[in-house]
Short mmCIF file of C-alpha atoms and ligand atoms in Angstrom, two decimals:
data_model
loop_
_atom_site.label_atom_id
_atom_site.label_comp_id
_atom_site.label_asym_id
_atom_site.label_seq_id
_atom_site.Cartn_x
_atom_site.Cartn_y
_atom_site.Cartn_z
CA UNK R 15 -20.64 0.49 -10.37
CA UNK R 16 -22.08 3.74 -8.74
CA UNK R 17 -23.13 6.30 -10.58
CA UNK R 18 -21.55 8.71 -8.24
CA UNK R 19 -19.23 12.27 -9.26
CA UNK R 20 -18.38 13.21 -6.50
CA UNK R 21 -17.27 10.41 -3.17
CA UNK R 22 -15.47 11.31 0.04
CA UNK R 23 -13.16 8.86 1.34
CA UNK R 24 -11.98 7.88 4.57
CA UNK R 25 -9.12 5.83 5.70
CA UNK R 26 -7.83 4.64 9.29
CA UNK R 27 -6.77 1.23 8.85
CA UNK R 28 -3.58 1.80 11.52
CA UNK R 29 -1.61 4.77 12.06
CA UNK R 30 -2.87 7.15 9.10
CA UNK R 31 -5.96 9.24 9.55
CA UNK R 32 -6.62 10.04 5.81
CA UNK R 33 -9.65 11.96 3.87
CA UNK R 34 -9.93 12.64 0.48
CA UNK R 35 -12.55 14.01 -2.32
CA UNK R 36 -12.53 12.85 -5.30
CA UNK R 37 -14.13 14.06 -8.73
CA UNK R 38 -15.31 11.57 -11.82
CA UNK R 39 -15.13 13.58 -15.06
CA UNK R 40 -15.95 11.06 -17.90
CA UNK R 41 -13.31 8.60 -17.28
CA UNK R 42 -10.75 10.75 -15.35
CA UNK R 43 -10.86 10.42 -11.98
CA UNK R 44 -9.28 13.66 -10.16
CA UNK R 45 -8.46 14.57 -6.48
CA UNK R 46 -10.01 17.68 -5.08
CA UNK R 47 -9.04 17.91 -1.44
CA UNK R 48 -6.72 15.46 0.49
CA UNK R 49 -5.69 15.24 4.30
CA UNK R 50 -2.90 12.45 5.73
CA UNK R 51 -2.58 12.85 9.64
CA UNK R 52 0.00 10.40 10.73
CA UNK R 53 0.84 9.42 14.28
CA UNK R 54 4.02 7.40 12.86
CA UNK R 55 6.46 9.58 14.43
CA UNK R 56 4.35 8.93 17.80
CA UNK R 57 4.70 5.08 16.88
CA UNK R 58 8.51 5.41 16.27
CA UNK R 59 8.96 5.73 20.41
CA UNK R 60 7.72 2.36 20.73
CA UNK R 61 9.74 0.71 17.20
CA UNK R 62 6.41 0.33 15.86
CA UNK R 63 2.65 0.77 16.36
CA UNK R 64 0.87 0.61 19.34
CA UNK R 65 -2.66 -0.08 18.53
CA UNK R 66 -4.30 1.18 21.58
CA UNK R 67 -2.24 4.10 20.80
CA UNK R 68 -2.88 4.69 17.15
CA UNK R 69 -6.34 4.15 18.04
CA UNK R 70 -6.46 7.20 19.94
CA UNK R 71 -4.61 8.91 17.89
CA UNK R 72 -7.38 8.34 15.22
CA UNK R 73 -10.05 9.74 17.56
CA UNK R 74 -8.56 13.07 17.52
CA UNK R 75 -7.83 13.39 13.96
CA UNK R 76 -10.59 12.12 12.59
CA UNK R 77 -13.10 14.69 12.58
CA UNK R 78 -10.74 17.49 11.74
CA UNK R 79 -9.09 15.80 8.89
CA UNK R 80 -12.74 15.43 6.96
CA UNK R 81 -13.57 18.74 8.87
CA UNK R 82 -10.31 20.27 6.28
CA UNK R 83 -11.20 18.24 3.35
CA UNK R 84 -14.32 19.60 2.76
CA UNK R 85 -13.19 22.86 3.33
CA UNK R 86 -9.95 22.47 1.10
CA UNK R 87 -12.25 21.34 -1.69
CA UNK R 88 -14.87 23.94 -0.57
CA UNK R 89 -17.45 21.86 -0.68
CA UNK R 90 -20.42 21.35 1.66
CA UNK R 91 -21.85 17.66 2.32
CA UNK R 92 -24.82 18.22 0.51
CA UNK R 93 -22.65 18.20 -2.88
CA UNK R 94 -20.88 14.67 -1.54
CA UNK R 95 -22.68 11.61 -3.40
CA UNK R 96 -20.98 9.10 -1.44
CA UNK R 97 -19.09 7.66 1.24
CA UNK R 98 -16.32 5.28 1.23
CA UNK R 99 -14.33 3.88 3.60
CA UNK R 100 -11.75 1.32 4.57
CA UNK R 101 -13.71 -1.85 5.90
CA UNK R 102 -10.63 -3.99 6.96
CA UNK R 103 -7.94 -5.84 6.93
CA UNK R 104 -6.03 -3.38 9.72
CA UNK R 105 -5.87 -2.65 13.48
CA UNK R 106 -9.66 -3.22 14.99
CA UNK R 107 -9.39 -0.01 17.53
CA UNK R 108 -8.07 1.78 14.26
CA UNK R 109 -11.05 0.66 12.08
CA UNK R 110 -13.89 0.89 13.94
CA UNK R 111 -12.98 5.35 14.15
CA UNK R 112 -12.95 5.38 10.53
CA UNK R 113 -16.01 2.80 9.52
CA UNK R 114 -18.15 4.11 13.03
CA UNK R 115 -17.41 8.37 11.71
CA UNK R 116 -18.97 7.01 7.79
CA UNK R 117 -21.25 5.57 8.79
CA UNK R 118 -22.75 8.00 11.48
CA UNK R 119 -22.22 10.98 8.52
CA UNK R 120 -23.83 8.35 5.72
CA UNK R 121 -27.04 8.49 8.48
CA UNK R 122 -26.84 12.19 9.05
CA UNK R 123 -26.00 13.26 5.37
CA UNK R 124 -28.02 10.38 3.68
CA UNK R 125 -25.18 9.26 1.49
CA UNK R 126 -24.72 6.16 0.35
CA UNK R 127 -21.86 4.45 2.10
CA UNK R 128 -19.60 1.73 0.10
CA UNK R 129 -16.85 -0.16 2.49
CA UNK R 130 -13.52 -0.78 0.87
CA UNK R 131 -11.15 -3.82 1.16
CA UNK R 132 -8.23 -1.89 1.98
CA UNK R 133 -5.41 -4.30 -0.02
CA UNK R 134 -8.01 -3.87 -2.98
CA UNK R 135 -8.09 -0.45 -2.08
CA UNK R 136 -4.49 0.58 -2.84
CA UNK R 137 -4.26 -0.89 -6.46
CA UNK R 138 -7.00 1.87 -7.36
CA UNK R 139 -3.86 4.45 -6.67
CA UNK R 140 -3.51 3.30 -10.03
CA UNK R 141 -6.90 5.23 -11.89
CA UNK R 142 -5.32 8.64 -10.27
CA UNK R 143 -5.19 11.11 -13.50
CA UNK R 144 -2.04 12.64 -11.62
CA UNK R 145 0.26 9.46 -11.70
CA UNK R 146 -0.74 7.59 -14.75
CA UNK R 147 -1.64 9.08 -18.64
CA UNK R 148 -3.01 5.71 -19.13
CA UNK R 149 -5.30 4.04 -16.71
CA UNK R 150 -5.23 0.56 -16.22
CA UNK R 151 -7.24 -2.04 -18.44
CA UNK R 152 -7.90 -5.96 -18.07
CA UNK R 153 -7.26 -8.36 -17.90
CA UNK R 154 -3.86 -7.05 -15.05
CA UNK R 155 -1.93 -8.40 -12.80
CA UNK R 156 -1.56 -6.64 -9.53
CA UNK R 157 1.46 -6.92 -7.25
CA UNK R 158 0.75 -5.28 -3.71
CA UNK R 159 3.57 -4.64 -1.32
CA UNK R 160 2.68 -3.34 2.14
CA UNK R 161 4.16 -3.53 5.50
CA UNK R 162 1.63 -6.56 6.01
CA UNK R 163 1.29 -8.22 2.45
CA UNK R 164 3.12 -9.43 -0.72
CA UNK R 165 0.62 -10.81 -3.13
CA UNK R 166 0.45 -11.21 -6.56
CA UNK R 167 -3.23 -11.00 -7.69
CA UNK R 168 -4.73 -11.58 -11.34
CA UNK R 169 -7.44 -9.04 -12.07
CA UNK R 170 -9.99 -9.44 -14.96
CA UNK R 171 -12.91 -6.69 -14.08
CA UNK R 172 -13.02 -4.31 -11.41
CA UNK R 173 -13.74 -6.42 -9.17
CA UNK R 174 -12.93 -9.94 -10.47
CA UNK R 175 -10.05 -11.10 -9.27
CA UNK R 176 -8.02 -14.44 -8.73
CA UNK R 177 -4.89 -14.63 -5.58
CA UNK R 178 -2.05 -16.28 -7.76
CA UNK R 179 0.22 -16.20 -4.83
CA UNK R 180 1.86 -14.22 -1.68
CA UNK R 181 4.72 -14.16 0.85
CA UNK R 182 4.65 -17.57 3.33
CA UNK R 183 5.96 -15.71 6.13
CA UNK R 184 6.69 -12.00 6.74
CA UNK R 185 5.77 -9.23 3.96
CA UNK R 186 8.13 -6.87 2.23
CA UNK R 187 7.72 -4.28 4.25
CA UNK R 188 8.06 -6.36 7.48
CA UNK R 189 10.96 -7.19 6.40
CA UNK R 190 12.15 -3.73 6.26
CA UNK R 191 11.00 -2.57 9.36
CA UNK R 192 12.05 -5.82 11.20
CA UNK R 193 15.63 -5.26 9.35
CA UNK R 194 15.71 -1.71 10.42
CA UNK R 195 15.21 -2.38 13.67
CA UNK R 196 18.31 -4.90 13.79
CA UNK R 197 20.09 -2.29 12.20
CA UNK R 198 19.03 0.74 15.18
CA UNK R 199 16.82 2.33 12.95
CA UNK R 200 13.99 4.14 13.62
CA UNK R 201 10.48 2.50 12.34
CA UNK R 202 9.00 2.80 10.07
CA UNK R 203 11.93 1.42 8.37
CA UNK R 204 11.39 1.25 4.60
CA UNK R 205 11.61 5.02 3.85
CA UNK R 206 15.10 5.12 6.09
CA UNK R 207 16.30 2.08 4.57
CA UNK R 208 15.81 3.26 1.12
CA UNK R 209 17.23 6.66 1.80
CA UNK R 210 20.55 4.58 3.46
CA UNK R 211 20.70 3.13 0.87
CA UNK R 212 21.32 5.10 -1.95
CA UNK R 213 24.76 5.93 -0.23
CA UNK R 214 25.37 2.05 0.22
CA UNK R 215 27.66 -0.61 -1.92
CA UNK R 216 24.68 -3.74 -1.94
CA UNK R 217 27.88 -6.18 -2.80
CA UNK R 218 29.79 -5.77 0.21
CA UNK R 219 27.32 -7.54 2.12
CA UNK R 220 25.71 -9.89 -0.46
CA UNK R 221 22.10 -11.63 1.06
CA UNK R 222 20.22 -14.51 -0.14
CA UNK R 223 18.08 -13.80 -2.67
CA UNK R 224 14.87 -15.77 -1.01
CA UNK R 225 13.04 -18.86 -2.72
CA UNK R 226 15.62 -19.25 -5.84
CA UNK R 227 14.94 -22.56 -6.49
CA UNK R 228 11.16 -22.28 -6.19
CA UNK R 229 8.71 -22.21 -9.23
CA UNK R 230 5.55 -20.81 -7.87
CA UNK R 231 4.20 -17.16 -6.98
CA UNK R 232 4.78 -17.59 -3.41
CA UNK R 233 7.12 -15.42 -1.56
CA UNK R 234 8.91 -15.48 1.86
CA UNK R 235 11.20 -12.40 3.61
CA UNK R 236 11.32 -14.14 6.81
CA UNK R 237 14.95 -15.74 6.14
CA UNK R 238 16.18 -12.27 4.64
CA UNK R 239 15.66 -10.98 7.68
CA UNK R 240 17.72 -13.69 9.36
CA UNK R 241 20.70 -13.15 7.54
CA UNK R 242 20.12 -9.56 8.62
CA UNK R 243 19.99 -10.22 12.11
CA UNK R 244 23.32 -13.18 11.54
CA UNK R 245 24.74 -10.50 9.85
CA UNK R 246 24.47 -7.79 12.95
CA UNK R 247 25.17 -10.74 15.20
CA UNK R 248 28.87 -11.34 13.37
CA UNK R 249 29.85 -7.75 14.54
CA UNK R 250 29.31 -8.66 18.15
CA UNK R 251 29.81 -5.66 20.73
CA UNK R 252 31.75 -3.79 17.77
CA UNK R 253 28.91 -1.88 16.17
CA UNK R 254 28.12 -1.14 12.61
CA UNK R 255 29.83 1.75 11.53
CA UNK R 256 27.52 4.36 9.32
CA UNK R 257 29.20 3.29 5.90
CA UNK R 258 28.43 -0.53 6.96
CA UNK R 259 24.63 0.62 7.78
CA UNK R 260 24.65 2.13 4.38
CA UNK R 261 26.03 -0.93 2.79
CA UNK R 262 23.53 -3.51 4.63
CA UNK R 263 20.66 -1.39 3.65
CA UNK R 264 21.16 -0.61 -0.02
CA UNK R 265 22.16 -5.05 0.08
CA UNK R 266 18.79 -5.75 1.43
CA UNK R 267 16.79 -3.03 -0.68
CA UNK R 268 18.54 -4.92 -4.05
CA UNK R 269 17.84 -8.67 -2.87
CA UNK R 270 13.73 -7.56 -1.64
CA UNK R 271 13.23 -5.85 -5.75
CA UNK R 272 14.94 -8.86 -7.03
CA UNK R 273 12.87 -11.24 -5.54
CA UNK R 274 9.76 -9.41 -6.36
CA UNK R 275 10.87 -9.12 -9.92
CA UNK R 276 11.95 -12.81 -10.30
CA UNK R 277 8.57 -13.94 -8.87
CA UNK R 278 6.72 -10.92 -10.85
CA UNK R 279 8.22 -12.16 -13.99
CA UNK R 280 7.03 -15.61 -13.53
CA UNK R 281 3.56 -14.66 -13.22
CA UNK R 282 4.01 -12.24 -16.36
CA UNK R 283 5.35 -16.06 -18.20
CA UNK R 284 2.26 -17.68 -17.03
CA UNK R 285 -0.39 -15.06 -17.43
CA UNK R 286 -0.44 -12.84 -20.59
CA UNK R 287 -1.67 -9.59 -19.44
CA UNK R 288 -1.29 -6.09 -21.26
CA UNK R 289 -1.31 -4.68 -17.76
CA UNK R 290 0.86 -4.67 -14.28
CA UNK R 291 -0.06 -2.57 -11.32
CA UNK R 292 1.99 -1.94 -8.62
CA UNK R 293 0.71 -0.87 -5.19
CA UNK R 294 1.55 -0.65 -1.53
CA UNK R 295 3.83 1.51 0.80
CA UNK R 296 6.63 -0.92 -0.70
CA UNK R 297 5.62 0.47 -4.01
CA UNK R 298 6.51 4.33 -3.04
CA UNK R 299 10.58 3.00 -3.43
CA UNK R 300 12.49 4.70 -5.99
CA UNK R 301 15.17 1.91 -6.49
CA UNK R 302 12.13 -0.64 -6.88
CA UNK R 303 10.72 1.62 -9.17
CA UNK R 304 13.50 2.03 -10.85
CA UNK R 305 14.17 -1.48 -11.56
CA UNK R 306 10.36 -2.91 -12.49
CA UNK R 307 10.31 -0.18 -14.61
CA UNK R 308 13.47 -1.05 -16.44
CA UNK R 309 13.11 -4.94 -16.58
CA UNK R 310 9.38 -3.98 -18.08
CA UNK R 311 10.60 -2.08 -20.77
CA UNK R 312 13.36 -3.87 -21.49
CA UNK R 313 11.57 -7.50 -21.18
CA UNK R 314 8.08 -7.17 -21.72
CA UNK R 315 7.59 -3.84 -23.98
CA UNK R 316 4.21 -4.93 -24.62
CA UNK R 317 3.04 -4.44 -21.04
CA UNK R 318 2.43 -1.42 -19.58
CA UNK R 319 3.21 -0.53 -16.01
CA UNK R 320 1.62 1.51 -13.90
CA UNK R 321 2.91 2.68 -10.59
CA UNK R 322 1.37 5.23 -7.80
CA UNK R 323 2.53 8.28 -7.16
CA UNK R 324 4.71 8.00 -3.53
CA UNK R 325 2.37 9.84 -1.70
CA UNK R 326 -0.64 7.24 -2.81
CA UNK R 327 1.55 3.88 -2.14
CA UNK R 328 1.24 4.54 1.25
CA UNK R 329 -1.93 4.67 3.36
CA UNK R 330 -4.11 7.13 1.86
CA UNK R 331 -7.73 7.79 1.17
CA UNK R 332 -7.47 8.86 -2.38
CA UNK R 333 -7.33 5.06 -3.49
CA UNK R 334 -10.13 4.20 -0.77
CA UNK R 335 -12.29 6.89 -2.73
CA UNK R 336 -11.19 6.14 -6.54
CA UNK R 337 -11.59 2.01 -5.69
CA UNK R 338 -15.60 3.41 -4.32
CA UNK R 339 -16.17 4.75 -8.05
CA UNK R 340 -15.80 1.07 -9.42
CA UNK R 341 -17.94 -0.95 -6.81
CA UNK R 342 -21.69 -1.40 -6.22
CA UNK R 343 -23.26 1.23 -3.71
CA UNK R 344 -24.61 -0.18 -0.10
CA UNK R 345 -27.99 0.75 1.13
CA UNK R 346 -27.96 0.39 4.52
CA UNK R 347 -24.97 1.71 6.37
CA UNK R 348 -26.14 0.14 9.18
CA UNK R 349 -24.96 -3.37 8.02
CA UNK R 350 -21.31 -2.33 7.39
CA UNK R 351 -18.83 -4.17 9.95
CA UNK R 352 -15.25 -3.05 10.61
CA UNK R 353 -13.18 -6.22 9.57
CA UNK R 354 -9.09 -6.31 10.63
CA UNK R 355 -9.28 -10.06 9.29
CA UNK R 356 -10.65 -8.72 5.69
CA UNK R 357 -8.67 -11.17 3.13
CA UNK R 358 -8.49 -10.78 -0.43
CA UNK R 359 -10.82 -13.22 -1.18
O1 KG4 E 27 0.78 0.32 2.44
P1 KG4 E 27 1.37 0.80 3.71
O2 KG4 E 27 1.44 2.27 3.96
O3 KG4 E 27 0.65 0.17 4.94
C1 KG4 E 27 0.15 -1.13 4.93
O4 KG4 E 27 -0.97 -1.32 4.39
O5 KG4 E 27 0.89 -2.02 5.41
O6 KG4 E 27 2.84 0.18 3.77
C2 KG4 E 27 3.69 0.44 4.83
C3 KG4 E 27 5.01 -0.25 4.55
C4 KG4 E 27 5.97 -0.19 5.72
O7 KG4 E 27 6.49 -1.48 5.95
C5 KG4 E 27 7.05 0.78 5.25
O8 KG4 E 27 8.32 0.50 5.80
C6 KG4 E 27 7.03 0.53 3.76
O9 KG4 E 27 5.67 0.36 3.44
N1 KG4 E 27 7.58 1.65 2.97
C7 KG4 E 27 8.69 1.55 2.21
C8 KG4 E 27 8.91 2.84 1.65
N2 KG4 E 27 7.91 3.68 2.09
C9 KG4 E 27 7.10 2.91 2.90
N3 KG4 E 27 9.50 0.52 1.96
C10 KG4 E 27 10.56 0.73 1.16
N4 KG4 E 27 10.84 1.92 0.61
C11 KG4 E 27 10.05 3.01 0.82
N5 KG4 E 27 10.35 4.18 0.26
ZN1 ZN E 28 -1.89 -0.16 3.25
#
């Protein structure tokens, strides 16, 4: 565990060019300055991101993004103890701005630099002294839902962890965006689906709930999506009307959180834990909030859940800096790789 107070993270995965400073006070981990540039709307010509494109797009906002960190948090690099930044999995042409800018200022500054698995990386959301009173303890079980994993993941240190299981075939968040798509909706399509939604009647359209009859911690989306796209297909040339959208959407949103929370549950059965962290841009929905937090009250009151604030489900560099303050430092920057195949293991 470093010893550092004060680390500066940076985050560039795919199409978010994130900074953020971060304070250790005692136990308490607080933000100080934070900076999200995001060329999603860019992205949303093309239905989804281009990587050449967000790569470029991260070459102009990198240096200004850490350039208004450190002067939101007026702060001069001289008072930063270290460096951390998002190692992989993500877009190469993405990764290589973010872990090529740390470790070029870890050379010039002389700060230790610490590379951050990025799916590890979003469960330390969770230590934030703004979204939790309590910060998580172990042993915990972790469920991460992102636009490019579902996993369920058994933590029992910092950095100790065991993959229980994940999805077989597309991720939750695929699944929205591929669904919203279908649907004529612009990516990315889990924030628009969720706001849909919330005007929708999820049993006009019932869906499959996926893998009922299964009893392991796998999941799969791939088939939702199918029904979506059979679904769109029944209404031929006669479009969707709006209130149909609405009712498509808010019947996918229910059937993803039920799945998660059927499969959730049976890793809760198995594994006794005290603890369950949610994480991921999945994470950030309200109805899916919502629901894990009533089924955990209601069904395990001995557990307590922790969820991110919204803005630190999705791709930030607030959880790339709070995950640095738990892992060993790295002495030479020089040996830190960009990785877009980084797994969990
Ligand atoms: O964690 P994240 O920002 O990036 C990855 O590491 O993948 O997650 C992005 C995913 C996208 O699929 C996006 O549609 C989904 O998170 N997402 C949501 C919501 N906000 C973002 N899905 C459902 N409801 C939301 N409110
Ligand atoms: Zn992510």
């Amino acid at each position: 565990m470093t010893k550092a107070k004060i680390i500066l993270g940076i985050e560039t995965s795919c199409d978010e060019t994130a900074a953020a400073i971060l304070i250790k006070e005692g136990e308490t981990i607080s933000i100080v300055a934070e900076n999200v540039a995001s060329s999603a709307e860019l992205q949303a010509k093309w239905g989804g991101v281009l990587p050449e494109e967000a790569a470029r797009q991260q070459l102009e906002s990198i240096i200004p993004v850490i350039t208004q960190t450190l002067n939101d948090a007026n702060l001069n690099p001289d008072q930063i103890d270290v460096i951390a930044v998002t190692q992989g999995p993500g877009l190469i042409g993405s990764l290589l701005v973010g872990v090529e800018t740390a470790k070029t200022l870890s050379l010039v500054w002389n700060k230790p630099l610490i590379p951050i698995n990025h799916l590890i990386g979003h469960f330390y959301a969770n230590w934030i002294s703004d979204s939790n009173q309590v910060t998580p303890s172990f042993p915990a079980l972790g469920l991460l839902v992102s636009g490019g994993h579902t996993d369920l993941v058994l933590f029992t240190d910092y950095y100790q962890y065991q993959y229980l299981g994940g999805t077989r075939d597309d991720a939750a968040g695929e699944c929205f965006d591929k669904s919203a798509r279908l649907l004529n909706l612009p990516y990315p399509g889990g924030p628009r689906i969720s706001k849909l939604a919330e005007q929708g009647n999820p049993n006009n359209y019932p869906l499959p709930i996926p893998m009922l009859d299964s009893n392991d911690l796998d999941f799969s989306f791939s088939g939702l999506k199918t029904a979506v796209a059979n679904l769109v297909r029944q209404f031929g040339s006669n479009q969707l009307s709006d209130q149909q959208t609405k009712d498509v959407c808010a019947s996918l949103e229910k059937t993803v959180i039920q799945s998660l929370i059927r499969t959730t549950k049976r890793a809760l059965n198995i594994h006794p834990v005290k603890h369950l962290m949610i994480a991921g841009g999945v994470a950030a929905n309200k109805a899916l909030q919502t629901e894990f937090s009533k089924i955990i009250s209601q069904e395990f009151p001995d557990i307590t859940l922790h969820l991110p604030n919204p803005k630190h489900c999705t791709d930030n560099a607030v959880m790339i800096a709070a995950a640095a303050f738990f892992h060993p430092e790295v002495e030479n920057p020089l040996t830190v790789q960009a990785n877009p195949n980084l797994e969990l293991a």
